[in-house]
């Protein structure tokens, strides 16, 4: 963003009135603060505290933000008094964060939220999904494979939405690759997503859901109608013959190896 700074006023806005954050745990708070400093923000607006401790009814217009980017924790527990801060009561911290994000956005504000894919279908999240669809335009859902976040052991999705108008259609994109610690997700892996998302085009990996077809459960599960599934049309006897042939080949190789080591 430095190339956009044209004046002292621009510099002050970037330093003081652009980036905000809050972290509950001590070590991530320190890491977040240091990261901001290393990237040129000399006095980061990162506070040490519990985001969920804020009562949603007390959020003022001056508290709201234009853009929210977040990866709320998977699982976790909160004290009973914290649960009272939310219109929709839940023990799942990620669902509390979703309510917080919706409330904290200004009208026209945009958000990109990484969350477990179970949010799209779990029954205990249906009321929050309905809140999201009614108050925001959930225009894009990016479905990620399980290897993207090393150690998390869960599949995640990224929700992109704009506050101020209800959702009519949702464009899905499914990243159909396998990632590991040694083969992580790269920018190149997202090129097709970024290209197709501009027009929300359909492809083997992307499709559109009409929200008017949903029932009261508001199930947003990832169901790709464009992916061609390979069907094995062999009969049971043909499959059995193939297995026997492979076993015979394996036995021949084993016999050859045994002859070599004698």
CSV table of C-alpha atoms in Angstrom, one decimal:
chain,number,residue,atom,x,y,z
A,1,UNK,CA,0.0,0.0,0.0
A,2,UNK,CA,3.0,2.3,0.3
A,3,UNK,CA,2.9,3.2,-3.4
A,4,UNK,CA,-0.6,4.8,-2.7
A,5,UNK,CA,0.8,7.3,-0.2
A,6,UNK,CA,0.9,10.7,-1.8
A,7,UNK,CA,1.0,13.0,1.2
A,8,UNK,CA,1.7,13.2,5.0
A,9,UNK,CA,-2.0,12.9,5.6
A,10,UNK,CA,-2.1,9.6,3.6
A,11,UNK,CA,0.8,8.3,5.7
A,12,UNK,CA,-0.9,9.2,9.0
A,13,UNK,CA,-4.1,7.4,7.8
A,14,UNK,CA,-2.2,4.3,6.9
A,15,UNK,CA,-0.3,4.3,10.2
A,16,UNK,CA,-3.1,5.2,12.6
A,17,UNK,CA,-6.6,4.6,11.0
A,18,UNK,CA,-6.3,1.7,8.7
A,19,UNK,CA,-5.5,-1.6,10.5
A,20,UNK,CA,-7.1,-2.8,13.7
A,21,UNK,CA,-7.1,-6.1,15.5
A,22,UNK,CA,-7.7,-7.8,18.8
A,23,UNK,CA,-6.1,-11.0,20.2
A,24,UNK,CA,-7.0,-12.9,23.4
A,25,UNK,CA,-3.9,-15.0,23.8
A,26,UNK,CA,-0.6,-13.5,24.8
A,27,UNK,CA,1.8,-15.0,22.3
A,28,UNK,CA,-0.3,-14.5,19.2
A,29,UNK,CA,-0.9,-10.9,20.4
A,30,UNK,CA,2.9,-10.3,20.5
A,31,UNK,CA,3.4,-12.0,17.1
A,32,UNK,CA,0.6,-9.9,15.5
A,33,UNK,CA,2.1,-6.7,16.9
A,34,UNK,CA,5.6,-7.5,15.8
A,35,UNK,CA,4.4,-8.5,12.3
A,36,UNK,CA,2.7,-5.1,11.9
A,37,UNK,CA,5.9,-3.3,13.0
A,38,UNK,CA,8.0,-5.4,10.6
A,39,UNK,CA,5.6,-4.3,7.8
A,40,UNK,CA,6.1,-0.6,8.5
A,41,UNK,CA,3.2,0.2,11.0
A,42,UNK,CA,5.2,1.8,13.8
A,43,UNK,CA,2.3,1.8,16.4
A,44,UNK,CA,-0.1,-1.0,15.6
A,45,UNK,CA,-3.7,-0.8,16.7
A,46,UNK,CA,-3.6,-4.3,18.0
A,47,UNK,CA,-5.2,-4.7,21.5
A,48,UNK,CA,-4.9,-7.5,23.9
A,49,UNK,CA,-8.3,-8.7,24.9
A,50,UNK,CA,-11.3,-11.0,24.2
A,51,UNK,CA,-13.2,-9.9,21.1
A,52,UNK,CA,-16.3,-11.9,22.2
A,53,UNK,CA,-16.5,-10.0,25.6
A,54,UNK,CA,-18.1,-7.1,23.7
A,55,UNK,CA,-21.9,-7.1,23.9
A,56,UNK,CA,-23.3,-6.8,20.4
A,57,UNK,CA,-26.1,-4.5,21.6
A,58,UNK,CA,-23.4,-1.9,22.7
A,59,UNK,CA,-21.7,-1.7,19.3
A,60,UNK,CA,-21.9,1.9,18.0
A,61,UNK,CA,-21.6,3.1,14.4
A,62,UNK,CA,-18.2,4.5,15.2
A,63,UNK,CA,-17.0,1.0,16.2
A,64,UNK,CA,-17.9,-0.5,12.8
A,65,UNK,CA,-15.3,-1.3,10.1
A,66,UNK,CA,-15.2,-1.2,6.3
A,67,UNK,CA,-13.3,-4.5,5.9
A,68,UNK,CA,-13.0,-7.5,8.2
A,69,UNK,CA,-10.5,-10.3,7.5
A,70,UNK,CA,-10.5,-13.1,10.0
A,71,UNK,CA,-9.8,-16.7,10.8
A,72,UNK,CA,-11.7,-17.4,14.1
A,73,UNK,CA,-10.5,-20.3,16.2
A,74,UNK,CA,-11.8,-23.8,15.6
A,75,UNK,CA,-13.6,-24.9,18.7
A,76,UNK,CA,-12.8,-23.3,22.1
A,77,UNK,CA,-14.9,-22.4,25.1
A,78,UNK,CA,-16.1,-19.2,26.7
A,79,UNK,CA,-17.5,-18.3,30.1
A,80,UNK,CA,-21.3,-18.3,30.6
A,81,UNK,CA,-21.4,-14.5,30.8
A,82,UNK,CA,-19.8,-14.2,27.4
A,83,UNK,CA,-22.6,-16.2,25.8
A,84,UNK,CA,-25.1,-13.6,27.0
A,85,UNK,CA,-23.5,-11.1,24.6
A,86,UNK,CA,-25.1,-12.7,21.5
A,87,UNK,CA,-28.5,-12.6,20.0
A,88,UNK,CA,-28.2,-16.3,18.9
A,89,UNK,CA,-26.9,-18.3,21.9
A,90,UNK,CA,-24.2,-20.9,21.0
A,91,UNK,CA,-21.3,-22.6,22.7
A,92,UNK,CA,-19.3,-22.7,19.4
A,93,UNK,CA,-16.9,-19.7,19.4
A,94,UNK,CA,-16.7,-19.6,15.6
A,95,UNK,CA,-20.4,-19.0,15.5
A,96,UNK,CA,-20.1,-16.2,18.1
A,97,UNK,CA,-17.4,-14.6,15.9
A,98,UNK,CA,-19.7,-14.8,12.9
A,99,UNK,CA,-22.4,-12.8,14.7
A,100,UNK,CA,-19.7,-10.3,15.8
A,101,UNK,CA,-18.4,-9.8,12.3
A,102,UNK,CA,-21.8,-9.2,10.9
A,103,UNK,CA,-22.6,-6.6,13.6
A,104,UNK,CA,-19.2,-4.9,13.3
A,105,UNK,CA,-19.4,-4.3,9.5
A,106,UNK,CA,-20.5,-0.9,8.2
A,107,UNK,CA,-23.3,-0.8,5.6
A,108,UNK,CA,-21.5,-1.7,2.4
A,109,UNK,CA,-18.6,-3.2,4.4
A,110,UNK,CA,-16.8,-6.3,3.1
A,111,UNK,CA,-15.6,-9.4,4.8
A,112,UNK,CA,-13.5,-12.5,4.1
A,113,UNK,CA,-13.8,-15.2,6.8
A,114,UNK,CA,-12.1,-18.6,7.1
A,115,UNK,CA,-14.3,-21.0,8.9
A,116,UNK,CA,-14.9,-24.8,9.3
A,117,UNK,CA,-16.9,-26.2,6.4
A,118,UNK,CA,-19.4,-27.6,9.0
A,119,UNK,CA,-20.7,-24.1,9.4
A,120,UNK,CA,-22.4,-24.5,6.1
A,121,UNK,CA,-24.6,-27.5,7.2
A,122,UNK,CA,-24.6,-28.0,11.0
A,123,UNK,CA,-28.1,-27.7,12.5
A,124,UNK,CA,-26.9,-25.5,15.4
A,125,UNK,CA,-25.6,-22.9,12.9
A,126,UNK,CA,-28.8,-22.6,10.8
A,127,UNK,CA,-30.0,-19.5,12.6
A,128,UNK,CA,-26.7,-17.8,12.0
A,129,UNK,CA,-26.7,-18.8,8.3
A,130,UNK,CA,-30.1,-17.3,8.0
A,131,UNK,CA,-28.9,-14.1,9.7
A,132,UNK,CA,-26.0,-13.9,7.3
A,133,UNK,CA,-28.1,-14.4,4.2
A,134,UNK,CA,-30.7,-11.9,5.3
A,135,UNK,CA,-28.3,-9.1,6.3
A,136,UNK,CA,-25.4,-9.6,3.9
A,137,UNK,CA,-24.8,-10.6,0.3
A,138,UNK,CA,-22.8,-13.8,0.7
A,139,UNK,CA,-21.6,-13.7,-2.9
A,140,UNK,CA,-18.8,-16.2,-2.8
A,141,UNK,CA,-17.8,-19.4,-1.0
A,142,UNK,CA,-14.3,-20.8,-1.6
A,143,UNK,CA,-14.1,-24.5,-0.6
A,144,UNK,CA,-10.6,-25.5,0.5
A,145,UNK,CA,-9.2,-29.1,0.9
A,146,UNK,CA,-8.1,-30.4,4.3
A,147,UNK,CA,-4.4,-30.0,3.8
A,148,UNK,CA,-4.4,-26.2,3.5
A,149,UNK,CA,-4.0,-25.5,7.3
A,150,UNK,CA,-1.3,-27.8,8.6
A,151,UNK,CA,-2.2,-29.5,11.9
A,152,UNK,CA,-5.8,-28.2,11.9
A,153,UNK,CA,-7.1,-31.5,10.6
A,154,UNK,CA,-10.4,-30.0,9.3
A,155,UNK,CA,-11.8,-28.8,6.0
A,156,UNK,CA,-12.4,-25.1,5.7
A,157,UNK,CA,-14.2,-22.6,3.5
A,158,UNK,CA,-13.7,-18.9,3.0
A,159,UNK,CA,-16.9,-16.8,3.1
A,160,UNK,CA,-16.9,-13.5,1.1
A,161,UNK,CA,-19.8,-11.2,1.9
A,162,UNK,CA,-20.9,-7.6,1.8
A,163,UNK,CA,-23.3,-6.1,4.4
A,164,UNK,CA,-26.4,-4.2,3.5
A,165,UNK,CA,-28.4,-6.3,1.1
A,166,UNK,CA,-29.7,-9.9,1.3
A,167,UNK,CA,-28.2,-12.8,-0.6
A,168,UNK,CA,-29.8,-13.9,-3.8
A,169,UNK,CA,-27.2,-16.1,-5.4
A,170,UNK,CA,-24.0,-17.7,-4.1
A,171,UNK,CA,-21.1,-18.5,-6.3
A,172,UNK,CA,-19.0,-21.5,-5.2
A,173,UNK,CA,-15.5,-22.5,-6.2
A,174,UNK,CA,-13.9,-25.8,-5.2
A,175,UNK,CA,-10.1,-26.1,-5.0
A,176,UNK,CA,-9.7,-29.7,-6.2
A,177,UNK,CA,-6.1,-30.4,-5.2
A,178,UNK,CA,-4.2,-32.0,-2.4
A,179,UNK,CA,-1.9,-30.0,-0.2
A,180,UNK,CA,0.7,-31.0,2.4
A,181,UNK,CA,3.3,-29.4,4.6
A,182,UNK,CA,5.9,-29.8,1.9
A,183,UNK,CA,3.4,-28.9,-0.9
A,184,UNK,CA,1.4,-26.0,0.4
A,185,UNK,CA,-1.2,-23.8,-1.3
A,186,UNK,CA,0.4,-21.2,-3.5
A,187,UNK,CA,-0.8,-18.1,-5.4
A,188,UNK,CA,-0.6,-20.2,-8.6
A,189,UNK,CA,-3.2,-22.6,-7.2
A,190,UNK,CA,-5.6,-19.6,-6.9
A,191,UNK,CA,-5.3,-18.2,-10.4
A,192,UNK,CA,-8.3,-19.9,-11.8
A,193,UNK,CA,-10.4,-18.9,-8.8
A,194,UNK,CA,-9.4,-15.3,-9.1
A,195,UNK,CA,-10.1,-15.3,-12.9
A,196,UNK,CA,-13.5,-17.0,-12.7
A,197,UNK,CA,-14.7,-15.0,-9.6
A,198,UNK,CA,-14.6,-11.7,-11.6
A,199,UNK,CA,-17.6,-12.9,-13.6
A,200,UNK,CA,-18.7,-15.8,-11.4
A,201,UNK,CA,-18.5,-18.1,-14.3
A,202,UNK,CA,-19.4,-21.7,-14.2
A,203,UNK,CA,-16.8,-24.5,-14.7
A,204,UNK,CA,-15.9,-28.0,-13.6
A,205,UNK,CA,-14.9,-26.4,-10.2
A,206,UNK,CA,-17.5,-23.6,-9.9
A,207,UNK,CA,-21.2,-23.3,-9.8
A,208,UNK,CA,-24.0,-21.0,-8.5
A,209,UNK,CA,-26.7,-21.6,-5.9
A,210,UNK,CA,-30.0,-19.8,-6.0
A,211,UNK,CA,-30.9,-18.9,-2.4
A,212,UNK,CA,-34.6,-19.0,-3.2
A,213,UNK,CA,-34.4,-22.8,-3.4
A,214,UNK,CA,-33.2,-23.2,0.2
A,215,UNK,CA,-35.5,-24.3,3.0
A,216,UNK,CA,-35.6,-23.1,6.6
A,217,UNK,CA,-32.4,-25.0,7.4
A,218,UNK,CA,-30.5,-22.8,4.9
A,219,UNK,CA,-28.1,-25.7,4.2
A,220,UNK,CA,-25.2,-24.2,2.2
A,221,UNK,CA,-23.2,-27.5,1.8
A,222,UNK,CA,-20.6,-27.7,-1.0
A,223,UNK,CA,-22.3,-29.9,-3.6
A,224,UNK,CA,-20.6,-29.5,-7.0
A,225,UNK,CA,-23.1,-30.4,-9.8
A,226,UNK,CA,-20.6,-29.8,-12.5
A,227,UNK,CA,-18.0,-32.4,-11.4
A,228,UNK,CA,-18.0,-35.5,-13.6
A,229,UNK,CA,-17.8,-38.6,-11.4
A,230,UNK,CA,-16.1,-41.6,-12.9
A,231,UNK,CA,-18.3,-44.7,-12.8
A,232,UNK,CA,-16.9,-48.2,-12.8
A,233,UNK,CA,-19.2,-50.1,-15.1
A,234,UNK,CA,-17.5,-53.4,-14.7
A,235,UNK,CA,-19.5,-56.4,-13.5
A,236,UNK,CA,-18.6,-58.1,-10.2
A,237,UNK,CA,-17.1,-61.1,-12.1
A,238,UNK,CA,-14.9,-58.7,-14.2
A,239,UNK,CA,-13.6,-57.0,-11.1
A,240,UNK,CA,-12.9,-60.4,-9.5
A,241,UNK,CA,-10.9,-61.4,-12.6
A,242,UNK,CA,-8.9,-58.2,-12.5
A,243,UNK,CA,-8.0,-58.8,-8.8
A,244,UNK,CA,-6.9,-62.4,-9.5
A,245,UNK,CA,-4.8,-61.3,-12.4
A,246,UNK,CA,-3.1,-58.6,-10.3
A,247,UNK,CA,-2.5,-61.2,-7.5
A,248,UNK,CA,-0.9,-63.5,-10.1
A,249,UNK,CA,1.4,-60.8,-11.3
A,250,UNK,CA,2.4,-59.9,-7.8
A,251,UNK,CA,3.2,-63.5,-7.0
A,252,UNK,CA,5.4,-63.8,-10.2
A,253,UNK,CA,7.4,-60.7,-9.1
A,254,UNK,CA,7.8,-62.1,-5.6
A,255,UNK,CA,9.1,-65.4,-7.0
A,256,UNK,CA,11.6,-63.5,-9.2
A,257,UNK,CA,12.9,-61.6,-6.3
A,258,UNK,CA,13.3,-64.7,-4.2
A,259,UNK,CA,15.4,-66.3,-7.0
A,260,UNK,CA,17.6,-63.1,-7.1
A,261,UNK,CA,18.4,-63.2,-3.3
A,262,UNK,CA,19.3,-66.9,-3.2
